[in-house]
Amino acid sequence: MILSVDGVSKWFGEGAARTNALREVTFRVDHNEMLYIVGPSGSGKTTLLSVISGILRPNAGTVLVEGKDIWRLSDDALADFRLHTLGFVFQDYHLFPRLTTLENIAVPLILRHVPWNDGLEKARRVLQVVGLEQKGQLPPQRLSGGEQQRVAIARAIVAEPDLLVLDEPTASLDGDTGKRIVAFVRNEILNERRAIIVVTHDDRIYEYASRIIHMEDGRIVDLPGPAA
Amino acid sequence: MSGVLKLALKLLLGDRGKFVTLVIGITFAVFLMMLMTSMFFGIIEHSAANIINVGAKMWVMDPDVQTPQNSIPMPDYVLDVVRSIPGVDYAVPLYVGAGLVRLDDGTYQAATVIGLDDATLFGRPELLAGKALDIYRNNAFFVVRDANYAKLRSPKIGTTFEINDHRGIIAGIAHVSIGSLFGLPTLYTTYSRATQDLPSTRYVMSFILLQPKSPAAIPGIKRAVAKLGYLALTDSEFTTRNNRFYEFQTAMGTNILIMTLISFIVGLSIAGETFYMFVLDNLERFGALKAIGARRSELVAMIFYQSLVVSFLGFGFGVLLASALVAFGKLRIPNYAAIITYQNLFMALVMVLVISGVSAYIGIRRILRIDPFVVFRS
Ligand SMILES: Nc1ncnc2c1ncn2[C@@H]1O[C@H](COP(=O)(O)OP(=O)(O)OP(=O)(O)O)[C@@H](O)[C@H]1O
Ligand SMILES: [Mg+2]
């Protein structure tokens, strides 16, 4: 088991304005597992990923990654957890417009103090994997939405994280590219030391899931999912 | 260079508009501060010109005297007493006053007249033309060739004029290291001629210049002179006293001080404001860095680095600009009193560092409060 989420609740606002984004969410993810989280818009999927990723502090519950309670870590230790254990593809990419595509991908390596040129070299290899080797020198805003999404994925996997978290990774990709990239992630990234969590609406990629859980209104609900 | 700092630089340079505004803002502030302080130091230095040019180790004066230009005459017996103080090697009188020169073409020009001790000529200037002993000739004056020389119609050796209705003749052209601030030409003559021809008060001795036997004798001399009711200062003490006067007791000093402060505040606001805008504009990027795993200390280092880069660039350009203007000013206006010293370079540097520190601090406070989740949703 790589991840254990126990009784996690998260709400925004107070009193009448309070939104319960997560209500006592509990689930586990094993090594070598590719878990899909599906559910309607506003059901709390991004909130859940953020809590798991050490970006958003929950109001209640614990998140154990490799047995470590990440929300009891110091600020620096939490930053190190995000840097060394986690790879995150944000729903809307959040690439750096002032950097080239290659440099964007190398950012996690640079933060890990990998020498600049070694980082770019590694980034170039990953860029090839996502099929954008021609675009390395362009700034990301010159790429199409789908290409930007691929760059964001490349940035998340470049440092080979143990826990890879993808928020709608194929939303702006055509079916073939989406499948190709998810297949790549599944085949090349996933192994017995790692796990992948994917939030998606895209049933074209369901076939790659190890397991699918459903969310509704901040809760995990039992639905007979179309698991592969 | 660490990769994180390189990233910071790329983020900064990538935002060309803000980067240029930042550098220009700081350049402008440094330029103003440099100009103000260099004018200030220039004026101060020139106002102390006589102390430096005469070059005596110690000066005796009335306690109310603040500057070498405005002396209060002392009675002659003071000189005799000062000469008898133990530790005094020698002491000579000095006259500093003003005379009204009537030129051959009938126009008038005020001039500073300095009367040197007849026996020693102590404090005499370096001569560009003529011989020192020519000062003993009838009605002889040395004229200083500085920025105000032309106001006497650029006299040559042998040129005659009238001063306070007495005849005068130029016997030498002198050079001094620092020109006068006050826009008056300077004439040197002997003490006896200066005191005969020029003044009308009962006492005529402006200053006593004295040479102590050793530095150790100075405190004793000061005490002895103080007993007489007069004031003995070393040249540097007198310079400081003079500078204080111009800094704090004339409108000039205070105004320049205020202007310097204003340029500092203007620079601080431009730089602080622009830098904060830069930080706000890049909140999403800093948020992403934080989410990917940058530590707080790394974000702080990035911000400080960015603000230091723009500050040093602005400092460089500002100093360059100010130096160019001062050099140009000196070329065009002979009396232009401005000097760039290590002191004002250092002052401007300190001010820039304060500006950069404050801007960075404002930015850092914002950055550390970033919640990537919130940034990403907005
Ligand atoms: N910062 C916030 N302040 C207030 N409410 C918030 C905030 N963030 C999320 N919410 C609310 O929490 C709920 C869950 O949001 P979340 O973004 O997790 O949904 P989602 O499942 O990712 O939706 P989508 O599929 O549209 O991305 C929503 O009702 C949303 O309005
Ligand atoms: Mg979402």
XYZ file of C-alpha atoms and ligand atoms in Angstrom:
638
model
C 0.000 0.000 0.000
C 1.441 3.323 -1.041
C -1.416 5.631 -0.085
C -3.968 5.507 2.667
C -6.624 8.205 2.959
C -8.664 8.063 6.161
C -11.729 10.097 7.024
C -10.581 13.141 5.096
C -12.972 16.089 5.168
C -12.475 19.464 3.616
C -14.837 22.397 3.601
C -14.628 25.926 2.320
C -16.210 28.896 4.034
C -18.076 28.946 7.331
C -21.673 28.911 8.481
C -24.307 29.200 5.783
C -21.650 29.722 3.112
C -19.917 26.470 3.972
C -19.283 24.068 1.076
C -18.388 20.527 2.022
C -16.020 19.592 -0.763
C -14.905 16.318 0.857
C -16.878 14.343 3.437
C -14.939 11.684 5.320
C -13.272 10.218 2.285
C -11.504 6.925 2.925
C -9.684 4.735 0.402
C -6.364 3.012 -0.271
C -4.061 2.719 -3.231
C -1.596 -0.137 -3.635
C 1.754 -0.167 -5.323
C 1.574 -0.945 -9.004
C -2.004 0.300 -9.097
C -3.506 2.806 -11.519
C -6.552 4.200 -9.752
C -9.163 6.254 -11.563
C -11.386 8.722 -9.765
C -14.468 9.685 -11.736
C -17.467 11.804 -10.863
C -19.464 14.832 -11.899
C -18.094 18.328 -11.958
C -17.882 19.841 -8.476
C -17.858 16.460 -6.738
C -14.485 17.213 -5.082
C -12.016 15.367 -7.296
C -9.489 18.208 -7.614
C -9.869 18.977 -3.931
C -9.098 15.369 -3.076
C -6.021 15.256 -5.325
C -4.782 18.497 -3.733
C -5.158 17.073 -0.241
C -3.324 13.896 -1.238
C -0.583 15.939 -2.862
C 0.196 18.118 0.125
C -1.128 21.248 -1.553
C -4.364 21.694 0.389
C -4.626 21.005 4.114
C -7.742 18.980 5.047
C -9.988 19.959 7.975
C -10.028 16.411 9.263
C -8.583 12.977 8.526
C -5.124 11.688 7.664
C -3.212 11.082 4.473
C -0.455 8.476 4.747
C 1.981 8.163 1.876
C 4.384 5.240 2.292
C 3.258 5.219 5.921
C 4.127 8.894 6.491
C 1.387 11.245 7.662
C 2.097 14.055 5.218
C -0.024 16.660 6.999
C 2.121 16.355 10.115
C 5.313 17.180 8.223
C 7.043 20.534 8.578
C 6.740 23.003 5.699
C 10.127 22.040 4.332
C 9.527 18.308 4.693
C 6.189 18.695 2.932
C 7.913 20.596 0.095
C 10.467 17.797 -0.122
C 7.662 15.248 -0.238
C 6.082 17.056 -3.183
C 9.426 17.348 -4.901
C 10.748 13.847 -4.364
C 7.757 11.556 -4.028
C 5.045 13.231 -6.012
C 4.336 14.191 -9.601
C 1.281 16.335 -10.251
C -0.408 17.285 -13.519
C -2.651 20.245 -12.798
C -6.021 20.489 -14.434
C -4.945 23.645 -16.237
C -1.236 22.839 -16.596
C 0.320 25.922 -14.943
C 3.349 25.952 -17.181
C 5.892 28.785 -16.955
C 5.398 31.125 -19.914
C 8.864 32.709 -19.493
C 10.654 29.402 -19.872
C 11.045 27.235 -22.940
C 9.139 23.985 -23.104
C 12.303 22.065 -22.265
C 13.061 24.272 -19.289
C 9.486 23.867 -18.090
C 9.899 20.131 -18.054
C 13.234 20.409 -16.258
C 11.870 22.518 -13.372
C 11.391 19.608 -10.913
C 14.941 18.470 -11.663
C 16.306 21.971 -11.169
C 14.533 22.185 -7.824
C 16.233 18.889 -6.978
C 19.559 20.595 -7.729
C 20.255 18.541 -10.819
C 22.752 20.599 -12.879
C 20.962 22.776 -15.447
C 22.264 21.050 -18.565
C 21.744 17.545 -17.208
C 18.188 18.572 -16.387
C 17.606 19.797 -19.936
C 19.090 16.586 -21.330
C 16.713 14.479 -19.284
C 13.828 16.778 -20.230
C 14.660 16.291 -23.897
C 14.277 12.526 -23.554
C 10.915 12.865 -21.834
C 9.784 15.375 -24.447
C 10.444 12.740 -27.070
C 8.249 10.326 -25.171
C 5.306 12.727 -25.330
C 6.029 13.317 -29.007
C 7.064 16.960 -28.898
C 10.792 16.757 -29.591
C 10.461 19.489 -32.247
C 8.979 22.023 -29.802
C 11.576 22.050 -27.035
C 12.770 25.589 -27.637
C 9.324 27.179 -27.925
C 7.626 28.872 -25.016
C 4.605 26.809 -23.930
C 2.064 29.465 -24.921
C 3.061 28.823 -28.542
C 1.853 25.236 -28.219
C -1.700 24.008 -28.672
C -3.783 23.034 -25.638
C -3.125 19.348 -26.211
C 0.583 19.954 -26.595
C 0.631 21.976 -23.385
C -1.086 19.116 -21.632
C 1.606 16.767 -22.837
C 4.280 19.159 -21.575
C 2.560 19.219 -18.176
C 2.586 15.410 -18.125
C 6.232 15.383 -19.145
C 7.027 17.762 -16.268
C 5.192 15.510 -13.825
C 7.007 12.334 -14.856
C 10.470 13.716 -15.541
C 11.648 13.127 -11.972
C 10.132 9.647 -11.890
C 7.853 10.142 -8.873
C 6.546 7.269 -6.776
C 3.062 8.717 -6.705
C 1.868 10.302 -9.935
C -1.328 12.324 -9.768
C -3.056 13.438 -12.960
C -6.051 15.781 -12.993
C -7.951 15.357 -16.275
C -4.789 14.481 -18.242
C -6.580 13.854 -21.533
C -9.199 16.596 -21.440
C -7.712 18.467 -24.384
C -6.103 15.584 -26.238
C -7.582 13.754 -29.186
C -8.484 10.136 -28.555
C -5.368 8.589 -30.028
C -2.884 10.922 -28.350
C -4.712 10.596 -25.059
C -4.611 6.843 -25.240
C -0.995 6.779 -26.320
C 0.112 8.950 -23.432
C -1.927 7.144 -20.797
C -0.651 3.863 -22.152
C 2.874 5.177 -21.911
C 2.346 6.298 -18.330
C 0.851 2.949 -17.432
C 3.520 0.872 -19.167
C 6.633 2.892 -18.478
C 5.993 4.700 -15.207
C 3.948 2.207 -13.256
C 5.885 -0.477 -11.412
C 5.893 -2.226 -8.066
C 7.369 0.784 -6.289
C 4.838 3.217 -7.697
C 1.195 4.107 -8.111
C -0.804 6.441 -10.314
C -4.041 8.278 -9.592
C -6.018 9.679 -12.515
C -9.042 11.952 -12.328
C -10.938 11.773 -15.588
C -14.239 11.938 -17.432
C -12.748 10.286 -20.456
C -14.116 6.776 -20.927
C -11.785 6.231 -23.876
C -8.992 5.611 -21.397
C -10.886 3.512 -18.866
C -9.268 0.395 -20.252
C -5.976 1.364 -18.562
C -7.424 1.604 -15.069
C -6.609 -0.992 -12.424
C -9.602 0.179 -10.408
C -12.155 2.964 -10.653
C -13.791 4.780 -7.747
C -16.709 7.178 -8.045
C -17.174 10.457 -6.288
C -20.361 12.361 -5.756
C -20.899 15.415 -3.627
C -17.635 14.967 -1.749
C -18.150 11.283 -1.026
C -16.924 8.047 -2.518
C -19.935 6.103 -3.677
C -20.224 2.441 -4.533
C -21.193 2.072 -8.133
C -20.513 -0.937 -10.225
C -17.790 0.781 -12.315
C -16.747 -0.274 -15.800
C -13.404 -1.474 -14.511
C -10.988 -2.996 -16.953
C 24.997 29.746 -10.353
C 22.440 27.579 -8.702
C 19.637 26.416 -10.975
C 17.004 27.936 -8.734
C 18.559 31.391 -9.094
C 18.855 30.894 -12.834
C 15.151 30.137 -12.860
C 14.527 33.325 -10.899
C 16.530 35.313 -13.430
C 14.592 33.807 -16.333
C 11.282 34.623 -14.702
C 12.485 38.191 -14.155
C 13.973 38.778 -17.599
C 11.012 37.123 -19.271
C 8.745 39.854 -17.973
C 10.478 42.460 -20.099
C 8.141 45.345 -19.389
C 8.313 45.060 -15.618
C 12.008 44.372 -15.707
C 12.693 47.537 -17.687
C 10.385 49.598 -15.475
C 12.156 48.296 -12.392
C 15.614 49.071 -13.696
C 14.563 52.502 -14.949
C 12.879 53.308 -11.636
C 15.951 52.437 -9.646
C 18.248 54.106 -12.176
C 16.237 57.272 -11.807
C 16.314 57.145 -8.027
C 20.049 56.463 -7.932
C 20.641 59.199 -10.478
C 18.769 61.732 -8.374
C 20.368 60.614 -5.146
C 23.828 60.691 -6.691
C 23.250 64.101 -8.183
C 21.919 65.533 -4.964
C 24.614 64.104 -2.768
C 27.401 64.926 -5.194
C 26.193 68.518 -5.370
C 26.070 68.506 -1.630
C 29.580 67.172 -1.230
C 30.776 69.512 -3.967
C 29.359 72.531 -2.232
C 30.737 71.430 1.104
C 34.191 70.860 -0.307
C 34.267 74.181 -2.095
C 33.005 76.011 0.943
C 36.019 74.744 2.857
C 38.357 75.739 0.032
C 40.293 78.329 2.054
C 41.027 75.959 4.898
C 42.423 73.394 2.513
C 44.242 75.869 0.255
C 45.973 77.701 3.108
C 47.051 74.402 4.581
C 47.802 75.391 8.185
C 47.744 72.662 10.827
C 45.821 74.790 13.343
C 43.612 77.854 13.211
C 42.829 80.271 16.027
C 39.605 82.258 15.746
C 36.806 83.949 17.608
C 34.513 81.269 19.076
C 31.606 82.524 16.993
C 33.343 81.954 13.680
C 31.824 79.096 11.673
C 33.518 79.307 8.270
C 36.758 80.681 6.864
C 34.821 83.284 4.880
C 33.160 85.015 7.797
C 35.798 85.930 10.313
C 35.474 88.086 13.380
C 38.624 90.180 13.752
C 40.798 89.603 16.800
C 43.084 92.097 18.559
C 46.825 91.862 17.880
C 47.824 90.868 21.411
C 46.229 87.447 20.832
C 48.949 86.684 18.326
C 51.662 87.493 20.848
C 50.055 85.353 23.530
C 49.510 82.469 21.143
C 53.157 82.607 20.131
C 54.167 82.221 23.766
C 52.025 79.109 24.369
C 54.240 76.082 24.973
C 54.031 73.612 22.135
C 53.509 76.279 19.496
C 56.216 76.048 16.898
C 55.239 79.247 15.153
C 52.105 81.331 14.653
C 51.327 83.913 11.980
C 48.371 86.192 11.305
C 46.023 85.739 8.368
C 43.673 88.276 6.912
C 40.569 87.171 5.025
C 38.244 89.866 3.766
C 36.481 91.337 0.824
C 37.617 94.143 -1.424
C 35.911 96.030 -4.183
C 37.975 96.005 -7.346
C 37.512 98.705 -9.960
C 38.677 97.493 -13.327
C 40.283 99.654 -15.983
C 37.070 99.812 -17.956
C 35.334 101.343 -14.948
C 33.293 98.335 -13.843
C 33.359 97.000 -10.295
C 33.875 93.460 -9.069
C 33.939 92.213 -5.506
C 36.862 89.951 -4.623
C 38.072 87.912 -1.693
C 41.359 89.251 -0.388
C 43.708 87.066 1.588
C 46.573 88.751 3.424
C 49.559 86.511 4.139
C 51.998 87.063 6.981
C 54.683 89.434 5.664
C 57.609 87.607 7.185
C 56.772 84.037 6.178
C 54.066 84.220 3.466
C 52.679 81.141 5.244
C 49.746 79.690 3.311
C 50.783 81.162 0.001
C 49.434 79.508 -3.139
C 51.406 77.804 -5.827
C 52.357 80.253 -8.603
C 51.710 79.604 -12.261
C 53.437 82.812 -13.296
C 55.567 85.354 -11.415
C 57.830 84.924 -8.384
C 56.811 84.607 -4.744
C 58.970 87.532 -3.673
C 57.199 89.824 -6.136
C 54.387 90.021 -3.576
C 56.565 92.494 -1.628
C 56.579 94.943 -4.536
C 54.509 98.085 -4.318
C 50.765 97.372 -4.446
C 51.410 93.812 -5.609
C 48.638 91.187 -5.658
C 48.536 87.580 -6.818
C 45.344 86.613 -8.558
C 44.033 83.049 -8.387
C 43.341 81.514 -11.727
C 40.135 79.653 -11.026
C 36.627 79.720 -12.421
C 36.192 83.325 -11.285
C 39.402 84.614 -12.798
C 37.601 85.884 -15.873
C 35.433 88.153 -13.741
C 38.497 90.356 -13.315
C 38.863 90.424 -17.106
C 41.550 87.714 -16.927
C 44.380 89.995 -15.789
C 48.016 89.375 -16.769
C 51.140 90.177 -14.794
C 51.412 93.949 -14.806
C 47.690 94.600 -15.156
C 46.660 97.441 -12.886
C 43.400 98.037 -11.091
C 41.997 99.830 -8.082
C 40.984 98.085 -4.911
C 39.071 100.023 -2.278
C 40.408 103.165 -3.909
C 44.018 102.003 -3.659
C 46.189 101.131 -6.578
C 46.881 97.481 -7.233
C 49.000 95.604 -9.739
C 49.015 91.919 -10.617
C 52.419 90.430 -9.751
C 51.644 86.766 -10.077
C 49.084 84.224 -11.214
C 48.334 81.571 -8.626
C 46.812 78.141 -8.632
C 44.834 76.599 -5.773
C 43.642 73.046 -5.408
C 39.995 73.874 -4.747
C 38.106 76.783 -6.256
C 35.884 79.007 -4.197
C 32.184 78.304 -3.944
C 31.084 81.864 -3.730
C 31.740 83.075 -7.216
C 34.274 85.718 -6.193
C 37.773 86.014 -7.590
C 40.535 85.646 -5.005
C 43.482 88.014 -4.563
C 46.483 87.331 -2.354
C 48.642 90.066 -0.904
C 50.687 90.659 2.220
C 49.046 90.934 5.612
C 50.264 94.483 6.098
C 48.986 95.722 2.754
C 45.664 93.929 3.172
C 45.125 95.444 6.596
C 46.184 98.927 5.506
C 44.242 99.148 2.325
C 41.055 97.296 2.975
C 39.293 97.270 6.294
C 37.896 99.828 8.557
C 37.243 97.959 11.797
C 39.414 98.471 14.879
C 40.810 94.957 14.818
C 42.049 93.459 11.607
C 43.399 90.003 12.292
C 40.980 87.418 10.902
C 42.796 84.246 11.897
C 46.014 83.097 13.424
C 47.601 80.178 11.644
C 49.807 78.118 13.824
C 52.034 75.133 13.649
C 52.217 72.975 16.776
C 55.592 71.458 17.631
C 53.985 68.033 17.694
C 50.493 66.574 17.546
C 50.795 65.939 21.271
C 50.948 69.683 21.869
C 47.535 70.301 20.292
C 45.311 69.755 23.364
C 47.491 72.057 25.470
C 47.370 74.769 22.796
C 43.601 74.473 22.625
C 43.279 74.888 26.359
C 45.593 77.882 26.414
C 43.770 79.578 23.549
C 40.426 78.853 25.190
C 41.668 80.640 28.332
C 42.167 83.706 26.168
C 38.535 83.484 25.146
C 39.347 82.254 21.643
C 39.064 78.999 19.779
C 41.860 76.861 18.355
C 40.929 74.168 15.882
C 42.938 71.781 13.770
C 42.369 72.104 10.041
C 40.128 69.040 9.975
C 38.105 70.251 12.932
C 37.649 73.596 11.249
C 36.568 71.854 8.051
C 34.025 69.803 9.973
C 32.749 72.948 11.681
C 32.457 74.634 8.300
C 30.638 71.642 6.817
C 28.228 71.454 9.732
C 27.419 75.089 9.176
C 26.563 74.575 5.519
C 24.789 71.316 6.146
C 22.545 72.394 8.961
C 22.553 76.159 9.248
C 22.030 77.185 5.667
C 18.993 76.459 3.512
C 21.338 74.906 0.968
C 22.311 71.891 3.016
C 18.869 71.167 4.390
C 17.229 71.518 0.999
C 19.644 69.134 -0.614
C 19.161 66.719 2.253
C 15.414 66.870 1.736
C 15.799 66.409 -2.021
C 17.997 63.392 -1.436
C 15.386 61.962 0.872
C 12.678 62.627 -1.692
C 14.590 60.912 -4.463
C 15.116 58.005 -2.122
C 11.402 57.806 -1.379
C 10.480 58.173 -5.043
C 12.914 55.415 -5.951
C 11.633 53.258 -3.149
C 8.029 53.673 -4.211
C 8.675 53.099 -7.913
C 10.817 50.053 -7.255
C 8.674 48.700 -4.441
C 5.456 49.180 -6.365
C 6.760 47.702 -9.616
C 8.353 44.805 -7.862
C 5.154 44.072 -6.024
C 3.268 44.184 -9.336
C 5.827 41.814 -10.757
C 5.270 39.460 -7.847
C 1.488 39.692 -8.180
C 1.701 39.018 -11.901
C 3.825 35.985 -11.236
C 1.852 34.665 -8.306
C 0.653 31.731 -10.376
C 4.250 30.848 -11.294
C 5.475 31.064 -7.733
C 2.443 29.055 -6.696
C 3.327 26.385 -9.253
C 6.916 26.313 -7.999
C 5.626 25.921 -4.472
C 3.291 23.130 -5.554
C 6.072 21.314 -7.383
C 8.171 21.409 -4.224
C 10.214 24.593 -3.921
C 11.014 25.290 -0.288
C 10.128 28.590 1.334
C 13.802 29.454 1.648
C 14.253 28.872 -2.067
C 11.365 31.164 -2.933
C 12.837 33.795 -0.609
C 16.238 33.412 -2.270
C 14.641 33.786 -5.701
C 12.857 36.998 -4.779
C 15.922 38.497 -3.122
C 18.021 37.576 -6.087
C 15.589 39.185 -8.504
C 15.434 42.383 -6.514
C 19.218 42.467 -6.149
C 19.706 42.047 -9.883
C 17.461 44.979 -10.761
C 18.944 47.051 -7.952
C 22.521 46.565 -9.046
C 21.637 47.220 -12.669
C 19.782 50.372 -11.650
C 22.678 51.373 -9.431
C 25.159 50.962 -12.275
C 23.097 52.921 -14.775
C 22.242 55.591 -12.226
C 25.874 56.142 -11.270
C 26.864 56.216 -14.907
C 24.202 58.763 -15.712
C 25.018 60.945 -12.735
C 28.749 60.836 -13.494
C 28.096 61.749 -17.105
C 25.971 64.697 -16.072
C 28.481 65.900 -13.482
C 31.302 65.609 -16.008
C 29.231 67.464 -18.581
C 28.303 70.107 -16.023
C 31.941 70.683 -15.138
C 32.771 71.034 -18.801
C 30.107 73.663 -19.358
C 29.878 75.517 -16.057
C 33.284 76.307 -14.590
C 31.863 76.839 -11.110
C 29.800 73.658 -11.116
C 30.332 72.326 -7.641
C 29.616 68.620 -7.663
C 31.892 65.747 -6.881
C 31.224 62.056 -6.821
C 33.088 60.592 -3.900
C 33.280 57.110 -2.457
C 31.091 58.497 0.270
C 28.132 59.294 -1.941
C 28.632 56.163 -4.015
C 28.450 54.253 -0.789
C 25.427 56.210 0.400
C 23.581 55.533 -2.857
C 24.538 51.868 -2.650
C 23.173 51.611 0.878
C 19.968 53.345 -0.193
C 19.613 51.000 -3.180
C 20.124 48.016 -0.943
C 17.435 49.352 1.370
C 15.119 49.846 -1.611
C 15.850 46.369 -2.869
C 15.458 44.861 0.566
C 12.136 46.554 1.218
C 10.755 45.621 -2.218
C 11.868 42.039 -1.774
C 10.382 41.909 1.701
C 6.978 43.066 0.450
C 7.118 40.498 -2.339
C 8.259 37.714 -0.058
C 5.456 38.299 2.403
C 3.000 37.890 -0.436
C 4.721 34.840 -1.886
C 4.942 32.983 1.393
C 1.231 33.432 1.915
C 0.468 31.900 -1.478
C -1.783 28.909 -1.327
C -1.239 27.143 -4.638
C -4.704 25.623 -4.489
C -6.297 29.050 -4.243
C -4.027 30.556 -6.887
C -4.883 27.797 -9.317
C -8.600 28.173 -8.882
C -8.710 31.941 -9.430
N -11.242 27.672 -2.774
C -12.542 27.306 -2.733
N -13.441 28.083 -2.131
C -14.729 27.735 -2.075
N -15.240 26.619 -2.613
C -14.394 25.787 -3.260
C -13.000 26.095 -3.342
N -12.412 25.106 -4.014
C -13.393 24.217 -4.341
N -14.562 24.624 -3.889
C -15.826 23.887 -4.012
O -15.616 22.535 -3.650
C -16.344 21.685 -4.499
C -15.426 20.678 -5.162
O -14.567 21.326 -6.064
P -13.501 20.558 -6.981
O -12.748 21.549 -7.729
O -12.765 19.632 -6.122
O -14.457 19.731 -7.967
P -14.054 18.793 -9.187
O -14.655 17.476 -8.884
O -12.596 18.838 -9.400
O -14.799 19.452 -10.388
P -14.372 19.523 -11.946
O -14.679 18.203 -12.519
O -15.246 20.591 -12.496
O -12.933 19.881 -11.988
C -17.063 22.567 -5.489
O -18.388 22.743 -5.017
C -16.319 23.859 -5.446
O -17.169 24.937 -5.714
Mg -11.341 19.433 -10.915
